[in-house]
GROMACS .gro file of C-alpha atoms in nm:
model
  441
    1MET     CA    1   0.003  -0.009   0.009
    2ILE     CA    2   0.123   0.343  -0.090
    3LYS     CA    3   0.145   0.565   0.204
    4SER     CA    4   0.047   0.926   0.233
    5ILE     CA    5   0.330   1.209   0.281
    6ARG     CA    6   0.272   1.552   0.336
    7PHE     CA    7   0.490   1.851   0.216
    8ILE     CA    8   0.417   2.199   0.366
    9SER     CA    9   0.575   2.472   0.160
   10VAL     CA   10   0.794   2.746   0.347
   11THR     CA   11   0.846   2.969   0.056
   12GLY     CA   12   0.584   2.861  -0.182
   13HIS     CA   13   0.274   2.664  -0.223
   14ILE     CA   14   0.337   2.282  -0.382
   15ARG     CA   15   0.135   2.017  -0.465
   16ILE     CA   16   0.233   1.692  -0.614
   17GLU     CA   17   0.105   1.500  -0.938
   18ASN     CA   18   0.195   1.202  -1.157
   19LEU     CA   19   0.380   0.877  -1.034
   20PHE     CA   20   0.749   0.873  -1.119
   21LEU     CA   21   0.955   0.593  -0.982
   22LEU     CA   22   1.340   0.597  -0.941
   23ILE     CA   23   1.509   0.264  -0.855
   24SER     CA   24   1.801   0.358  -0.591
   25LEU     CA   25   2.071   0.087  -0.558
   26VAL     CA   26   2.362   0.285  -0.374
   27LEU     CA   27   2.354   0.280   0.002
   28CYS     CA   28   2.524   0.596   0.043
   29VAL     CA   29   2.311   0.910   0.164
   30HIS     CA   30   2.376   1.236  -0.042
   31VAL     CA   31   2.238   1.490  -0.280
   32HIS     CA   32   2.295   1.539  -0.652
   33SER     CA   33   2.248   1.839  -0.897
   34GLN     CA   34   2.085   1.605  -1.137
   35THR     CA   35   1.991   1.248  -1.049
   36SER     CA   36   2.304   1.049  -0.968
   37ASP     CA   37   2.184   0.757  -1.177
   38TRP     CA   38   2.048   0.932  -1.484
   39LYS     CA   39   2.122   1.214  -1.745
   40VAL     CA   40   1.914   1.313  -2.045
   41PHE     CA   41   2.047   1.486  -2.344
   42ASN     CA   42   1.822   1.651  -2.627
   43LYS     CA   43   1.850   1.937  -2.888
   44ALA     CA   44   1.700   2.183  -2.602
   45ASN     CA   45   1.957   2.122  -2.347
   46SER     CA   46   2.285   2.002  -2.554
   47GLY     CA   47   2.463   2.002  -2.861
   48ILE     CA   48   2.325   1.672  -2.994
   49ALA     CA   49   2.241   1.659  -3.361
   50GLY     CA   50   1.903   1.534  -3.286
   51ASP     CA   51   1.673   1.393  -3.059
   52THR     CA   52   1.625   1.052  -3.243
   53VAL     CA   53   1.941   0.873  -3.149
   54ASN     CA   54   2.012   0.539  -3.323
   55ALA     CA   55   2.359   0.436  -3.205
   56VAL     CA   56   2.632   0.533  -2.971
   57THR     CA   57   2.986   0.401  -2.967
   58PHE     CA   58   3.301   0.497  -2.744
   59GLN     CA   59   3.661   0.552  -2.837
   60GLU     CA   60   3.956   0.430  -2.641
   61ASP     CA   61   4.003   0.785  -2.524
   62GLY     CA   62   3.661   0.824  -2.372
   63VAL     CA   63   3.523   1.034  -2.649
   64LYS     CA   64   3.163   0.931  -2.763
   65TRP     CA   65   2.996   0.914  -3.094
   66ILE     CA   66   2.622   0.960  -3.126
   67GLY     CA   67   2.443   0.890  -3.443
   68THR     CA   68   2.099   1.052  -3.511
   69VAL     CA   69   1.871   1.082  -3.771
   70ASN     CA   70   1.999   1.448  -3.808
   71GLY     CA   71   2.364   1.374  -3.825
   72LEU     CA   72   2.680   1.248  -3.614
   73THR     CA   73   2.769   1.418  -3.297
   74ARG     CA   74   3.094   1.398  -3.108
   75PHE     CA   75   3.088   1.438  -2.726
   76ASP     CA   76   3.407   1.435  -2.507
   77ASP     CA   77   3.191   1.467  -2.205
   78ASP     CA   78   3.192   1.852  -2.190
   79ASN     CA   79   3.181   1.952  -2.557
   80TRP     CA   80   2.962   1.873  -2.863
   81THR     CA   81   3.067   1.870  -3.211
   82THR     CA   82   2.794   1.788  -3.487
   83PHE     CA   83   2.873   1.668  -3.832
   84THR     CA   84   2.623   1.668  -4.120
   85MET     CA   85   2.629   1.652  -4.491
   86ASP     CA   86   2.696   2.024  -4.503
   87ASN     CA   87   3.007   2.028  -4.305
   88SER     CA   88   3.163   1.694  -4.356
   89GLY     CA   89   3.183   1.406  -4.574
   90LEU     CA   90   2.882   1.209  -4.467
   91PRO     CA   91   2.654   1.110  -4.757
   92ALA     CA   92   2.357   1.116  -4.565
   93ASN     CA   93   2.262   1.261  -4.225
   94SER     CA   94   2.061   0.976  -4.098
   95ILE     CA   95   2.317   0.741  -3.904
   96LYS     CA   96   2.207   0.399  -3.823
   97CYS     CA   97   2.529   0.232  -3.690
   98LEU     CA   98   2.884   0.287  -3.540
   99MET     CA   99   3.196   0.116  -3.468
  100GLU     CA  100   3.576   0.189  -3.395
  101ASP     CA  101   3.831   0.000  -3.559
  102ASN     CA  102   4.144  -0.127  -3.391
  103ASN     CA  103   4.325   0.184  -3.561
  104GLY     CA  104   4.091   0.441  -3.380
  105LYS     CA  105   3.904   0.493  -3.694
  106LEU     CA  106   3.537   0.557  -3.693
  107TRP     CA  107   3.316   0.339  -3.920
  108ILE     CA  108   2.978   0.487  -3.971
  109GLY     CA  109   2.672   0.341  -4.117
  110THR     CA  110   2.422   0.578  -4.308
  111ASP     CA  111   2.072   0.558  -4.449
  112GLY     CA  112   2.073   0.681  -4.800
  113ARG     CA  113   1.734   0.564  -4.889
  114THR     CA  114   1.581   0.890  -4.803
  115THR     CA  115   1.842   1.115  -4.985
  116THR     CA  116   1.961   1.202  -5.338
  117ASN     CA  117   2.293   1.087  -5.232
  118ALA     CA  118   2.407   0.735  -5.201
  119GLY     CA  119   2.439   0.671  -4.834
  120GLY     CA  120   2.642   0.362  -4.740
  121LEU     CA  121   2.942   0.341  -4.547
  122VAL     CA  122   3.179   0.604  -4.424
  123ILE     CA  123   3.516   0.573  -4.265
  124PHE     CA  124   3.652   0.872  -4.075
  125ASP     CA  125   4.010   0.896  -3.935
  126GLY     CA  126   3.979   1.238  -3.769
  127TYR     CA  127   4.066   1.419  -4.077
  128PHE     CA  128   3.917   1.241  -4.405
  129TRP     CA  129   3.596   1.104  -4.496
  130ASP     CA  130   3.602   0.785  -4.724
  131ALA     CA  131   3.263   0.703  -4.852
  132TYR     CA  132   3.177   0.346  -4.998
  133THR     CA  133   2.841   0.348  -5.168
  134PRO     CA  134   2.678   0.099  -5.409
  135SER     CA  135   2.814   0.318  -5.674
  136ASN     CA  136   3.190   0.302  -5.617
  137SER     CA  137   3.231  -0.014  -5.393
  138VAL     CA  138   3.096  -0.361  -5.337
  139ILE     CA  139   2.877  -0.223  -5.065
  140PRO     CA  140   2.539  -0.342  -5.183
  141GLY     CA  141   2.283  -0.132  -5.027
  142LYS     CA  142   2.218   0.240  -4.946
  143CYS     CA  143   2.137   0.168  -4.586
  144VAL     CA  144   2.422   0.017  -4.370
  145THR     CA  145   2.222  -0.145  -4.077
  146ALA     CA  146   2.533  -0.325  -3.880
  147ILE     CA  147   2.920  -0.320  -3.834
  148VAL     CA  148   3.120  -0.546  -3.638
  149ARG     CA  149   3.480  -0.643  -3.608
  150ASP     CA  150   3.597  -0.985  -3.521
  151LYS     CA  151   3.914  -1.080  -3.329
  152LYS     CA  152   4.132  -1.083  -3.618
  153GLY     CA  153   4.034  -0.735  -3.738
  154THR     CA  154   3.813  -0.841  -4.005
  155LYS     CA  155   3.495  -0.610  -4.052
  156TRP     CA  156   3.164  -0.716  -4.134
  157ILE     CA  157   2.914  -0.465  -4.281
  158GLY     CA  158   2.533  -0.540  -4.308
  159THR     CA  159   2.314  -0.362  -4.531
  160ASP     CA  160   1.941  -0.352  -4.637
  161ASN     CA  161   2.070  -0.577  -4.947
  162GLY     CA  162   2.338  -0.777  -4.829
  163LEU     CA  163   2.665  -0.858  -4.642
  164VAL     CA  164   3.022  -0.734  -4.685
  165ARG     CA  165   3.338  -0.860  -4.540
  166TYR     CA  166   3.692  -0.648  -4.534
  167ASP     CA  167   3.997  -0.818  -4.424
  168GLY     CA  168   4.209  -0.511  -4.443
  169SER     CA  169   4.302  -0.553  -4.813
  170HIS     CA  170   4.003  -0.694  -4.996
  171TRP     CA  171   3.618  -0.623  -4.990
  172THR     CA  172   3.428  -0.932  -5.047
  173LEU     CA  173   3.047  -0.948  -5.112
  174ILE     CA  174   2.885  -1.262  -4.897
  175ALA     CA  175   2.620  -1.410  -5.132
  176ALA     CA  176   2.263  -1.410  -5.002
  177GLY     CA  177   2.045  -1.700  -5.068
  178PRO     CA  178   1.827  -1.966  -4.887
  179SER     CA  179   2.134  -2.160  -4.761
  180THR     CA  180   2.333  -1.852  -4.618
  181TYR     CA  181   2.124  -1.556  -4.510
  182ASP     CA  182   1.841  -1.327  -4.622
  183SER     CA  183   1.985  -1.022  -4.772
  184SER     CA  184   1.803  -0.799  -4.554
  185VAL     CA  185   2.070  -0.769  -4.291
  186SER     CA  186   1.917  -0.611  -3.950
  187VAL     CA  187   2.205  -0.676  -3.708
  188LEU     CA  188   2.537  -0.847  -3.656
  189ALA     CA  189   2.733  -1.000  -3.382
  190VAL     CA  190   3.065  -1.189  -3.328
  191GLU     CA  191   3.061  -1.521  -3.122
  192LYS     CA  192   3.398  -1.650  -3.008
  193ASP     CA  193   3.673  -1.517  -3.214
  194SER     CA  194   3.541  -1.484  -3.577
  195VAL     CA  195   3.192  -1.661  -3.610
  196ILE     CA  196   2.947  -1.420  -3.744
  197ILE     CA  197   2.587  -1.410  -3.622
  198ILE     CA  198   2.351  -1.244  -3.872
  199GLY     CA  199   2.007  -1.112  -3.787
  200THR     CA  200   1.751  -1.070  -4.050
  201ALA     CA  201   1.396  -1.041  -4.144
  202SER     CA  202   1.378  -1.418  -4.215
  203GLY     CA  203   1.566  -1.559  -3.903
  204LEU     CA  204   1.902  -1.597  -3.789
  205SER     CA  205   2.215  -1.716  -3.963
  206ARG     CA  206   2.571  -1.829  -3.824
  207TYR     CA  207   2.871  -1.827  -4.036
  208ASP     CA  208   3.214  -1.965  -3.913
  209ASN     CA  209   3.401  -1.850  -4.226
  210LEU     CA  210   3.342  -2.220  -4.381
  211SER     CA  211   2.989  -2.327  -4.333
  212TRP     CA  212   2.630  -2.188  -4.250
  213MET     CA  213   2.382  -2.269  -3.985
  214ILE     CA  214   2.026  -2.142  -4.034
  215PHE     CA  215   1.789  -2.098  -3.762
  216ASN     CA  216   1.420  -1.988  -3.813
  217THR     CA  217   1.086  -2.083  -3.639
  218GLY     CA  218   1.048  -2.387  -3.865
  219ASN     CA  219   1.376  -2.556  -3.763
  220SER     CA  220   1.461  -2.411  -3.414
  221GLY     CA  221   1.332  -2.255  -3.079
  222LEU     CA  222   1.351  -1.912  -3.225
  223PRO     CA  223   1.014  -1.754  -3.141
  224CYS     CA  224   0.992  -1.488  -3.452
  225ASP     CA  225   1.185  -1.486  -3.747
  226THR     CA  226   1.227  -1.097  -3.763
  227ILE     CA  227   1.554  -1.036  -3.565
  228GLN     CA  228   1.627  -0.693  -3.409
  229ALA     CA  229   1.894  -0.752  -3.189
  230VAL     CA  230   2.171  -0.981  -3.105
  231ALA     CA  231   2.442  -1.001  -2.831
  232VAL     CA  232   2.672  -1.260  -2.732
  233ASP     CA  233   2.787  -1.293  -2.334
  234SER     CA  234   3.121  -1.391  -2.212
  235SER     CA  235   2.998  -1.753  -2.189
  236GLY     CA  236   2.945  -1.763  -2.552
  237ILE     CA  237   2.551  -1.760  -2.513
  238SER     CA  238   2.361  -1.552  -2.748
  239TRP     CA  239   2.072  -1.324  -2.674
  240ILE     CA  240   1.844  -1.262  -2.939
  241GLY     CA  241   1.574  -0.996  -2.958
  242THR     CA  242   1.273  -1.039  -3.184
  243MET     CA  243   0.991  -0.818  -3.324
  244THR     CA  244   0.683  -1.024  -3.169
  245GLY     CA  245   0.867  -1.307  -2.990
  246GLY     CA  246   1.030  -1.166  -2.705
  247LEU     CA  247   1.393  -1.247  -2.585
  248ALA     CA  248   1.557  -1.585  -2.689
  249LYS     CA  249   1.861  -1.727  -2.523
  250PHE     CA  250   2.042  -1.960  -2.725
  251ASP     CA  251   2.307  -2.183  -2.537
  252ASP     CA  252   2.362  -2.432  -2.824
  253PRO     CA  253   2.162  -2.652  -2.863
  254ALA     CA  254   1.922  -2.535  -2.598
  255TRP     CA  255   1.675  -2.245  -2.649
  256HIS     CA  256   1.502  -2.060  -2.363
  257ILE     CA  257   1.235  -1.803  -2.449
  258PHE     CA  258   1.154  -1.506  -2.231
  259ASN     CA  259   0.823  -1.325  -2.306
  260THR     CA  260   0.551  -1.131  -2.141
  261SER     CA  261   0.364  -1.450  -2.031
  262ASN     CA  262   0.683  -1.602  -1.833
  263SER     CA  263   0.926  -1.308  -1.743
  264GLY     CA  264   0.946  -0.963  -1.649
  265LEU     CA  265   0.923  -0.824  -2.024
  266PRO     CA  266   0.663  -0.559  -2.050
  267VAL     CA  267   0.650  -0.619  -2.437
  268ASN     CA  268   0.747  -0.874  -2.676
  269ASN     CA  269   0.911  -0.646  -2.911
  270VAL     CA  270   1.287  -0.631  -2.846
  271THR     CA  271   1.495  -0.377  -3.023
  272SER     CA  272   1.829  -0.368  -2.857
  273ILE     CA  273   2.039  -0.571  -2.620
  274ALA     CA  274   2.370  -0.490  -2.451
  275ILE     CA  275   2.555  -0.680  -2.178
  276ASP     CA  276   2.745  -0.540  -1.863
  277ILE     CA  277   3.056  -0.643  -1.729
  278ASP     CA  278   2.852  -0.793  -1.439
  279SER     CA  279   2.687  -1.018  -1.690
  280THR     CA  280   2.349  -0.797  -1.641
  281ILE     CA  281   2.148  -0.806  -1.984
  282TRP     CA  282   2.024  -0.450  -2.066
  283ILE     CA  283   1.715  -0.485  -2.315
  284GLY     CA  284   1.566  -0.202  -2.534
  285THR     CA  285   1.206  -0.243  -2.616
  286ARG     CA  286   0.940  -0.088  -2.856
  287ASP     CA  287   0.694   0.096  -2.605
  288GLY     CA  288   0.783  -0.117  -2.328
  289GLY     CA  289   1.111   0.097  -2.212
  290LEU     CA  290   1.428  -0.036  -2.099
  291VAL     CA  291   1.476  -0.386  -1.901
  292SER     CA  292   1.768  -0.512  -1.686
  293PHE     CA  293   1.775  -0.900  -1.635
  294TYR     CA  294   2.024  -1.024  -1.395
  295ASN     CA  295   2.006  -1.402  -1.285
  296THR     CA  296   1.633  -1.388  -1.201
  297THR     CA  297   1.545  -1.031  -1.151
  298TRP     CA  298   1.383  -0.820  -1.395
  299THR     CA  299   1.367  -0.445  -1.365
  300VAL     CA  300   1.175  -0.209  -1.583
  301PHE     CA  301   1.258   0.161  -1.646
  302ASP     CA  302   1.008   0.359  -1.834
  303THR     CA  303   0.871   0.703  -1.860
  304SER     CA  304   0.633   0.651  -1.570
  305ASN     CA  305   0.911   0.557  -1.328
  306SER     CA  306   1.228   0.709  -1.446
  307PRO     CA  307   1.352   1.004  -1.629
  308LEU     CA  308   1.359   0.802  -1.971
  309PRO     CA  309   1.247   1.044  -2.236
  310SER     CA  310   1.062   0.775  -2.443
  311ASN     CA  311   0.940   0.408  -2.396
  312ILE     CA  312   1.071   0.343  -2.744
  313ILE     CA  313   1.445   0.222  -2.705
  314ASN     CA  314   1.641   0.254  -3.058
  315SER     CA  315   1.982   0.142  -2.899
  316VAL     CA  316   2.184   0.056  -2.560
  317SER     CA  317   2.542   0.061  -2.517
  318VAL     CA  318   2.763   0.032  -2.211
  319ASP     CA  319   3.086   0.210  -2.175
  320LYS     CA  320   3.394   0.094  -1.980
  321LEU     CA  321   3.270   0.277  -1.693
  322GLY     CA  322   2.944   0.085  -1.677
  323ASN     CA  323   2.729   0.386  -1.796
  324LYS     CA  324   2.437   0.253  -2.009
  325TRP     CA  325   2.358   0.486  -2.327
  326ILE     CA  326   2.012   0.458  -2.436
  327GLY     CA  327   1.900   0.601  -2.756
  328THR     CA  328   1.538   0.696  -2.811
  329PRO     CA  329   1.326   0.896  -3.048
  330ALA     CA  330   1.322   1.167  -2.782
  331GLY     CA  331   1.669   1.220  -2.684
  332LEU     CA  332   1.987   1.031  -2.516
  333ALA     CA  333   1.960   0.896  -2.184
  334ILE     CA  334   2.250   0.775  -1.950
  335LEU     CA  335   2.204   0.540  -1.654
  336ASN     CA  336   2.420   0.406  -1.400
  337ARG     CA  337   2.268   0.267  -1.102
  338GLY     CA  338   2.590   0.296  -0.903
  339GLY     CA  339   2.608   0.664  -1.014
  340ILE     CA  340   2.706   0.800  -1.349
  341HIS     CA  341   3.096   0.837  -1.416
  342GLY     CA  342   3.298   1.046  -1.630
  343ILE     CA  343   3.080   1.270  -1.779
  344GLY     CA  344   3.133   1.656  -1.705
  345SER     CA  345   2.929   1.954  -1.768
  346GLY     CA  346   2.762   1.835  -2.103
  347GLY     CA  347   2.439   1.772  -1.916
  348SER     CA  348   2.119   1.954  -1.882
  349ALA     CA  349   2.143   2.059  -1.511
  350ASP     CA  350   2.443   2.257  -1.640
  351ARG     CA  351   2.322   2.434  -1.956
  352GLY     CA  352   2.041   2.639  -2.035
  353GLY     CA  353   1.670   2.577  -2.016
  354ASN     CA  354   1.451   2.506  -1.731
  355ARG     CA  355   1.698   2.424  -1.437
  356ILE     CA  356   1.620   2.288  -1.100
  357ARG     CA  357   1.893   2.173  -0.825
  358LEU     CA  358   1.821   1.984  -0.481
  359ASP     CA  359   2.035   2.173  -0.248
  360ASP     CA  360   1.998   1.991   0.081
  361ILE     CA  361   1.792   1.758   0.301
  362THR     CA  362   1.828   1.831   0.658
  363PRO     CA  363   1.860   1.675   0.902
  364ASN     CA  364   1.968   1.347   0.727
  365PRO     CA  365   1.920   1.089   0.884
  366PHE     CA  366   1.609   1.177   1.048
  367THR     CA  367   1.320   0.998   1.228
  368ALA     CA  368   1.011   1.189   1.159
  369SER     CA  369   1.051   1.499   0.943
  370ALA     CA  370   1.319   1.686   0.748
  371SER     CA  371   1.341   2.002   0.516
  372VAL     CA  372   1.400   1.980   0.155
  373LYS     CA  373   1.576   2.282  -0.013
  374PHE     CA  374   1.611   2.314  -0.369
  375SER     CA  375   1.646   2.626  -0.623
  376MET     CA  376   1.500   2.703  -0.952
  377ASP     CA  377   1.646   2.932  -1.231
  378ASP     CA  378   1.290   3.034  -1.379
  379ALA     CA  379   0.927   2.944  -1.301
  380GLY     CA  380   0.799   2.600  -1.353
  381ILE     CA  381   0.562   2.316  -1.247
  382VAL     CA  382   0.772   2.109  -0.985
  383THR     CA  383   0.695   1.766  -0.894
  384ILE     CA  384   0.833   1.582  -0.579
  385ARG     CA  385   0.826   1.210  -0.529
  386ILE     CA  386   0.970   0.970  -0.265
  387ILE     CA  387   1.083   0.627  -0.370
  388ASP     CA  388   1.188   0.341  -0.152
  389MET     CA  389   1.515   0.147  -0.237
  390THR     CA  390   1.312  -0.120  -0.432
  391GLY     CA  391   1.203   0.121  -0.689
  392ARG     CA  392   0.833   0.157  -0.545
  393LEU     CA  393   0.646   0.480  -0.486
  394ALA     CA  394   0.648   0.515  -0.111
  395ALA     CA  395   0.444   0.842  -0.083
  396MET     CA  396   0.101   0.929  -0.235
  397PRO     CA  397   0.165   1.247  -0.457
  398PHE     CA  398  -0.033   1.574  -0.483
  399GLU     CA  399  -0.113   1.783  -0.782
  400GLY     CA  400   0.167   2.013  -0.891
  401LEU     CA  401   0.151   2.392  -0.896
  402ILE     CA  402   0.381   2.658  -1.070
  403MET     CA  403   0.671   2.774  -0.851
  404LYS     CA  404   0.871   3.099  -0.881
  405PRO     CA  405   1.243   3.126  -0.961
  406GLY     CA  406   1.469   3.122  -0.647
  407LYS     CA  407   1.517   2.920  -0.332
  408HIS     CA  408   1.244   2.708  -0.178
  409THR     CA  409   1.181   2.470   0.116
  410VAL     CA  410   0.951   2.224   0.185
  411HIS     CA  411   0.890   1.995   0.502
  412LEU     CA  412   0.888   1.645   0.463
  413ASP     CA  413   0.661   1.451   0.710
  414GLY     CA  414   0.810   1.099   0.700
  415SER     CA  415   0.676   0.961   1.027
  416SER     CA  416   0.442   0.710   0.843
  417LEU     CA  417   0.717   0.578   0.640
  418PRO     CA  418   0.920   0.273   0.768
  419ALA     CA  419   1.294   0.291   0.817
  420GLY     CA  420   1.532   0.270   0.515
  421VAL     CA  421   1.720   0.452   0.234
  422TYR     CA  422   1.489   0.685  -0.012
  423THR     CA  423   1.525   0.885  -0.294
  424CYS     CA  424   1.369   1.245  -0.302
  425LEU     CA  425   1.315   1.309  -0.694
  426LEU     CA  426   1.220   1.647  -0.816
  427THR     CA  427   1.148   1.724  -1.162
  428LYS     CA  428   1.055   2.044  -1.359
  429GLY     CA  429   0.964   2.010  -1.725
  430ALA     CA  430   1.259   1.812  -1.864
  431ASP     CA  431   1.512   1.851  -1.584
  432PHE     CA  432   1.522   1.662  -1.282
  433ALA     CA  433   1.731   1.642  -0.955
  434SER     CA  434   1.753   1.409  -0.660
  435GLY     CA  435   1.889   1.337  -0.327
  436ARG     CA  436   1.889   1.017  -0.104
  437PHE     CA  437   1.798   1.053   0.275
  438LEU     CA  438   1.775   0.770   0.560
  439ILE     CA  439   1.475   0.737   0.793
  440LEU     CA  440   1.569   0.606   1.137
  441LYS     CA  441   1.312   0.431   1.373
   0.00000   0.00000   0.00000
């Protein structure tokens, strides 16, 4: 049962509205200028090229590259630089996939199907843009959907019209067909050292550079032939996201299927998969938000319980610091349940727009009541929610009111809450801030 909790404004009236859960897994008690676990970037609060984010990749020096439908953005944790057809060698502004090779070059898959240019593949070394299109190379399609490199350094490029291999010297078009793969490639993954897994609209193919294995709903445990995501974990197990069949786990020869009827998946449309260093599976869905799966525990993050800007997830990538970079049609979200690491002043709390800061929660810890102090740079509707350590809403919200710029204080009556660590989450428009507090009994 959700308990009621009372706020009395000292410097202005406030009422609370809308449920907004935030899972808090760090047991320390402190205050953050944004939430410690989340950051959100969009056109309004950053230099990102566009709000629809399709891909994110990371260079060894920590630079992030973000592919959007409006261009390519370089982000060094503080500064944003955007490349488009107007100021670079990109043949199309719509970026579908990204990969850094072992020489530090950026491989960029573009979608040229809606432009007068050719689209295709671009390789960028920091100075020069080398474009490979259907008209000047063996790249068979105007839309490059996936790029991977195996342990030998060979690159594999999937397109909407076929698959290409590049061994460093030669480009080879891999013939599509009933005994190899469907030419409409949606995703690629590497198993072991050099086995390539190819997801298509007609099932899954596995190629060891000598022979092929074909998996579909007619000859395997695959629950749906339309493959949208594939990731291989450290044990060599393949995790396969499908359009209507949910998530498939393939531990050769065994198949295990996770869907809305037998797991914590909110929908059966899985769009992207990434695997953490601790073997947590991060699952992007269409209309169901982001899901984490570890051991037997499922956790769902969506627009009703987190700062996630959309329930449609286009991509999920994990950097070397454990931050999850989540591409959506409404911006780029970053999540780290232990606190986001290594990202400087590029976030919305440090840039223009509607800003809000949670300054202090005192006393902390407390037994019955505390003061929540926060600052606003301009007027806006403020919402405050109290979330327990399981991610559940611990307080019954009230309807929000517009508050003036400046410093504000509200008193928190926590006498009805049990002892434990809680998150106090403030939101105003697209901006948010949070602090953790401890109730003692």
